[in-house]
Amino acid sequence: MTNLMSNFRRATAVMLVTAGVAGIGTPSQATSRSTETRFAAGAAGSGDPYFPNAGNGGYDVLHYGLDLRYTPPSDPSVLAGKLSAAATITLRAEEELEALNFDLRGLAVTAVRVDGKDTGWTQTQDDANRVWEVTISPKPKLKAGREATIQIEYGGNTGRPVDTTGALYGWVTTADGAIVVNEPDGAATWYPVNDDPEDKATYTFAVTVPEGKTAVANGLPDGRPQTKDGWTTWSWEASDPMASYLSTAGIGNFALSYDEGPGGLPIINAIDADVAGQALTQTSASLALQPQMVAFLEDRFGRYPFEAFGATVDDDSVDYALETQTRPVYSGAASEGTVVHELGHQWFGNAVSPADWQDIWLNEGWATYIEWLWAEHRGTATAARQFTDAVTLLDANNRWALNIADPGRDNLFAGQVYLRGAAALYALRAKVGDDAFLEGAREWLDRFDGSSATTEHFQAVMEEASGQELGAFFNDWLREGDRPAMP
Ligand code: TRP
Ligand code: ZN
């Protein structure tokens, strides 16, 4: 729920698509601040080097209450749905704000209220520059430190959005509903958001769908589904702080099933009724291991960080898996390795998130290393063997050339980020020893639980735990363009 301030300013050449409530013009920018005006517009971007326009400045979101009514495609061969929604966002101003922004992509705002009062807004959408902003001008202006409740009504048609690399993400319309996989900047495809992994918040979801469909989201159910006039509302509550890229909702012909992890951890799985045959056999076997996987990781990394776990498994045409908080999403068959990978992210990535997108190896390296540990535990392959195999893959095609501590926007999920990241952790363990490595890992999780941190923070924690200076080590294993000396 913290938010890093920055000096980022929105590009000015944006196309105006809508403006609400007469008499409210384009909000003045902070740059036009005069000495007697304390109030200014919050920044329209987080300033992340890869996604400068995602996220916003000047406030800290505490809670998102999302009320979504969704009509799945009427013709399953045309993947278009309809969303009609209201977001109730509780935030705390961190600056004297005369205007503030949310990110919202491809959906139109129809009303805004601040603390119950109709308020003006403008909406800009510039796809070429990836600028998708709703700018709200509260009257009275918001004083720093003050809490406010912003209600935004919005809606529109949904399709199949893609990220900067062309990969499917965000609110993905499927033949029987929708699946949501936001990472990295797709949350804005379904709700107005401060889309910055540094601003975590709690969430509630009320998802209204045609009777017969099931809707799931992060966290735990909040009461039984309620049906009225052919529509059923499914309520979910996620009470652990969550980065927006980890929020999810799934709508479809899901069957819910229940299991329990260590200490009574509720496990809720939602499996698409169309997942069948070999895919269902493999997926069911992987999901049945979830309680054991949680126990295995708790032994090494400390208590599972959230209130619930489970899976949403869909049968969309594209295969993907994402570590959405408490309830990873899988499409197609979920292998054992993939399930333990997404579970590992609950500690590494979700409880402690990357402060900037360039820190992504802290997510993918750890989740891949955890796959190695699990396979070793299961007797499939030793960690040493998997490390050697990874190095062999990295040796081919000049793959050491990629600096995984700053891989570039379109290489966030390149194979090297996973393999070199996991190899770096393996080599770190060999260098500092088991005790310092595990102590450092636990300290990292403890110190930054519920927030975000950088590669530099990680190095500092590992240096404390080991008493060794690790600058040269991390340069060799993350950044340098050639193969490091092997442990
Ligand atoms: N983080 C995912 C993993 O566990 C990869 C991923 C990134 C992804 N963005 C996505 C998956 C969007 C599905 C959709 O490796
Ligand atoms: Zn991953």
PDB file of N, CA, C and O in Angstrom, residues 27 102 108 145 179 221 257 314 319-320 326 363 411 425 428 454 464 485:
ATOM      1  N   PRO A  27      -7.113  18.797 -16.381  1.00  0.00           N
ATOM      2  CA  PRO A  27      -6.541  19.241 -15.108  1.00  0.00           C
ATOM      3  C   PRO A  27      -5.191  19.903 -15.322  1.00  0.00           C
ATOM      4  O   PRO A  27      -4.441  19.503 -16.202  1.00  0.00           O
ATOM      5  N   PHE A 102      -6.032   7.374 -12.679  1.00  0.00           N
ATOM      6  CA  PHE A 102      -6.034   5.916 -12.650  1.00  0.00           C
ATOM      7  C   PHE A 102      -5.756   5.439 -14.068  1.00  0.00           C
ATOM      8  O   PHE A 102      -6.018   6.158 -15.028  1.00  0.00           O
ATOM      9  N   ALA A 108     -14.916   2.580 -21.100  1.00  0.00           N
ATOM     10  CA  ALA A 108     -15.315   3.985 -20.968  1.00  0.00           C
ATOM     11  C   ALA A 108     -15.901   4.271 -19.588  1.00  0.00           C
ATOM     12  O   ALA A 108     -16.760   3.537 -19.100  1.00  0.00           O
ATOM     13  N   GLY A 145      -2.583  13.229   3.156  1.00  0.00           N
ATOM     14  CA  GLY A 145      -2.899  12.500   4.384  1.00  0.00           C
ATOM     15  C   GLY A 145      -4.365  12.137   4.506  1.00  0.00           C
ATOM     16  O   GLY A 145      -4.742  11.301   5.320  1.00  0.00           O
ATOM     17  N   ILE A 179     -10.878 -15.142 -18.455  1.00  0.00           N
ATOM     18  CA  ILE A 179      -9.814 -15.505 -17.538  1.00  0.00           C
ATOM     19  C   ILE A 179      -8.942 -14.260 -17.431  1.00  0.00           C
ATOM     20  O   ILE A 179      -8.847 -13.506 -18.375  1.00  0.00           O
ATOM     21  N   PRO A 221     -14.160 -17.004  -0.589  1.00  0.00           N
ATOM     22  CA  PRO A 221     -15.543 -16.595  -0.848  1.00  0.00           C
ATOM     23  C   PRO A 221     -16.068 -15.764   0.314  1.00  0.00           C
ATOM     24  O   PRO A 221     -15.711 -16.010   1.463  1.00  0.00           O
ATOM     25  N   SER A 257     -13.693 -27.282  -6.271  1.00  0.00           N
ATOM     26  CA  SER A 257     -13.370 -28.394  -5.371  1.00  0.00           C
ATOM     27  C   SER A 257     -12.484 -27.858  -4.254  1.00  0.00           C
ATOM     28  O   SER A 257     -11.826 -26.832  -4.410  1.00  0.00           O
ATOM     29  N   ASP A 314      -8.422 -23.392 -16.840  1.00  0.00           N
ATOM     30  CA  ASP A 314      -9.324 -23.154 -17.977  1.00  0.00           C
ATOM     31  C   ASP A 314      -8.859 -23.987 -19.173  1.00  0.00           C
ATOM     32  O   ASP A 314      -7.794 -24.603 -19.138  1.00  0.00           O
ATOM     33  N   ASP A 319      -1.882 -21.861 -24.124  1.00  0.00           N
ATOM     34  CA  ASP A 319      -1.409 -22.363 -22.823  1.00  0.00           C
ATOM     35  C   ASP A 319      -0.748 -21.249 -22.038  1.00  0.00           C
ATOM     36  O   ASP A 319       0.117 -20.563 -22.561  1.00  0.00           O
ATOM     37  N   TYR A 320      -1.127 -21.071 -20.778  1.00  0.00           N
ATOM     38  CA  TYR A 320      -0.400 -20.142 -19.916  1.00  0.00           C
ATOM     39  C   TYR A 320      -0.601 -20.512 -18.460  1.00  0.00           C
ATOM     40  O   TYR A 320      -1.502 -21.274 -18.111  1.00  0.00           O
ATOM     41  N   THR A 326      -2.892 -16.137  -4.359  1.00  0.00           N
ATOM     42  CA  THR A 326      -3.701 -17.183  -3.710  1.00  0.00           C
ATOM     43  C   THR A 326      -4.352 -18.174  -4.683  1.00  0.00           C
ATOM     44  O   THR A 326      -4.819 -19.224  -4.256  1.00  0.00           O
ATOM     45  N   ASN A 363      11.551 -12.833  -9.174  1.00  0.00           N
ATOM     46  CA  ASN A 363      10.366 -13.695  -9.260  1.00  0.00           C
ATOM     47  C   ASN A 363      10.693 -15.004  -9.968  1.00  0.00           C
ATOM     48  O   ASN A 363      10.508 -16.096  -9.443  1.00  0.00           O
ATOM     49  N   ASN A 411      11.907  -8.403 -22.787  1.00  0.00           N
ATOM     50  CA  ASN A 411      12.583  -9.647 -22.397  1.00  0.00           C
ATOM     51  C   ASN A 411      12.289 -10.039 -20.951  1.00  0.00           C
ATOM     52  O   ASN A 411      13.013 -10.843 -20.368  1.00  0.00           O
ATOM     53  N   LEU A 425      20.883 -18.407  -8.157  1.00  0.00           N
ATOM     54  CA  LEU A 425      20.523 -18.785  -6.783  1.00  0.00           C
ATOM     55  C   LEU A 425      21.236 -20.065  -6.366  1.00  0.00           C
ATOM     56  O   LEU A 425      21.714 -20.185  -5.230  1.00  0.00           O
ATOM     57  N   LEU A 428      24.735 -19.077  -5.688  1.00  0.00           N
ATOM     58  CA  LEU A 428      24.794 -18.305  -4.440  1.00  0.00           C
ATOM     59  C   LEU A 428      24.799 -19.250  -3.234  1.00  0.00           C
ATOM     60  O   LEU A 428      25.572 -19.074  -2.285  1.00  0.00           O
ATOM     61  N   THR A 454      14.112  -4.485  -4.369  1.00  0.00           N
ATOM     62  CA  THR A 454      14.951  -4.512  -5.569  1.00  0.00           C
ATOM     63  C   THR A 454      16.066  -5.563  -5.455  1.00  0.00           C
ATOM     64  O   THR A 454      16.316  -6.120  -4.389  1.00  0.00           O
ATOM     65  N   GLU A 464      24.371  -9.555   4.485  1.00  0.00           N
ATOM     66  CA  GLU A 464      24.206  -9.596   5.952  1.00  0.00           C
ATOM     67  C   GLU A 464      24.214 -11.033   6.456  1.00  0.00           C
ATOM     68  O   GLU A 464      24.864 -11.356   7.447  1.00  0.00           O
ATOM     69  N   ALA A 485      32.405 -18.202 -13.660  1.00  0.00           N
ATOM     70  CA  ALA A 485      33.119 -19.375 -13.162  1.00  0.00           C
ATOM     71  C   ALA A 485      32.122 -20.250 -12.419  1.00  0.00           C
ATOM     72  O   ALA A 485      31.320 -19.770 -11.628  1.00  0.00           O
TER      73      ALA A 485
END
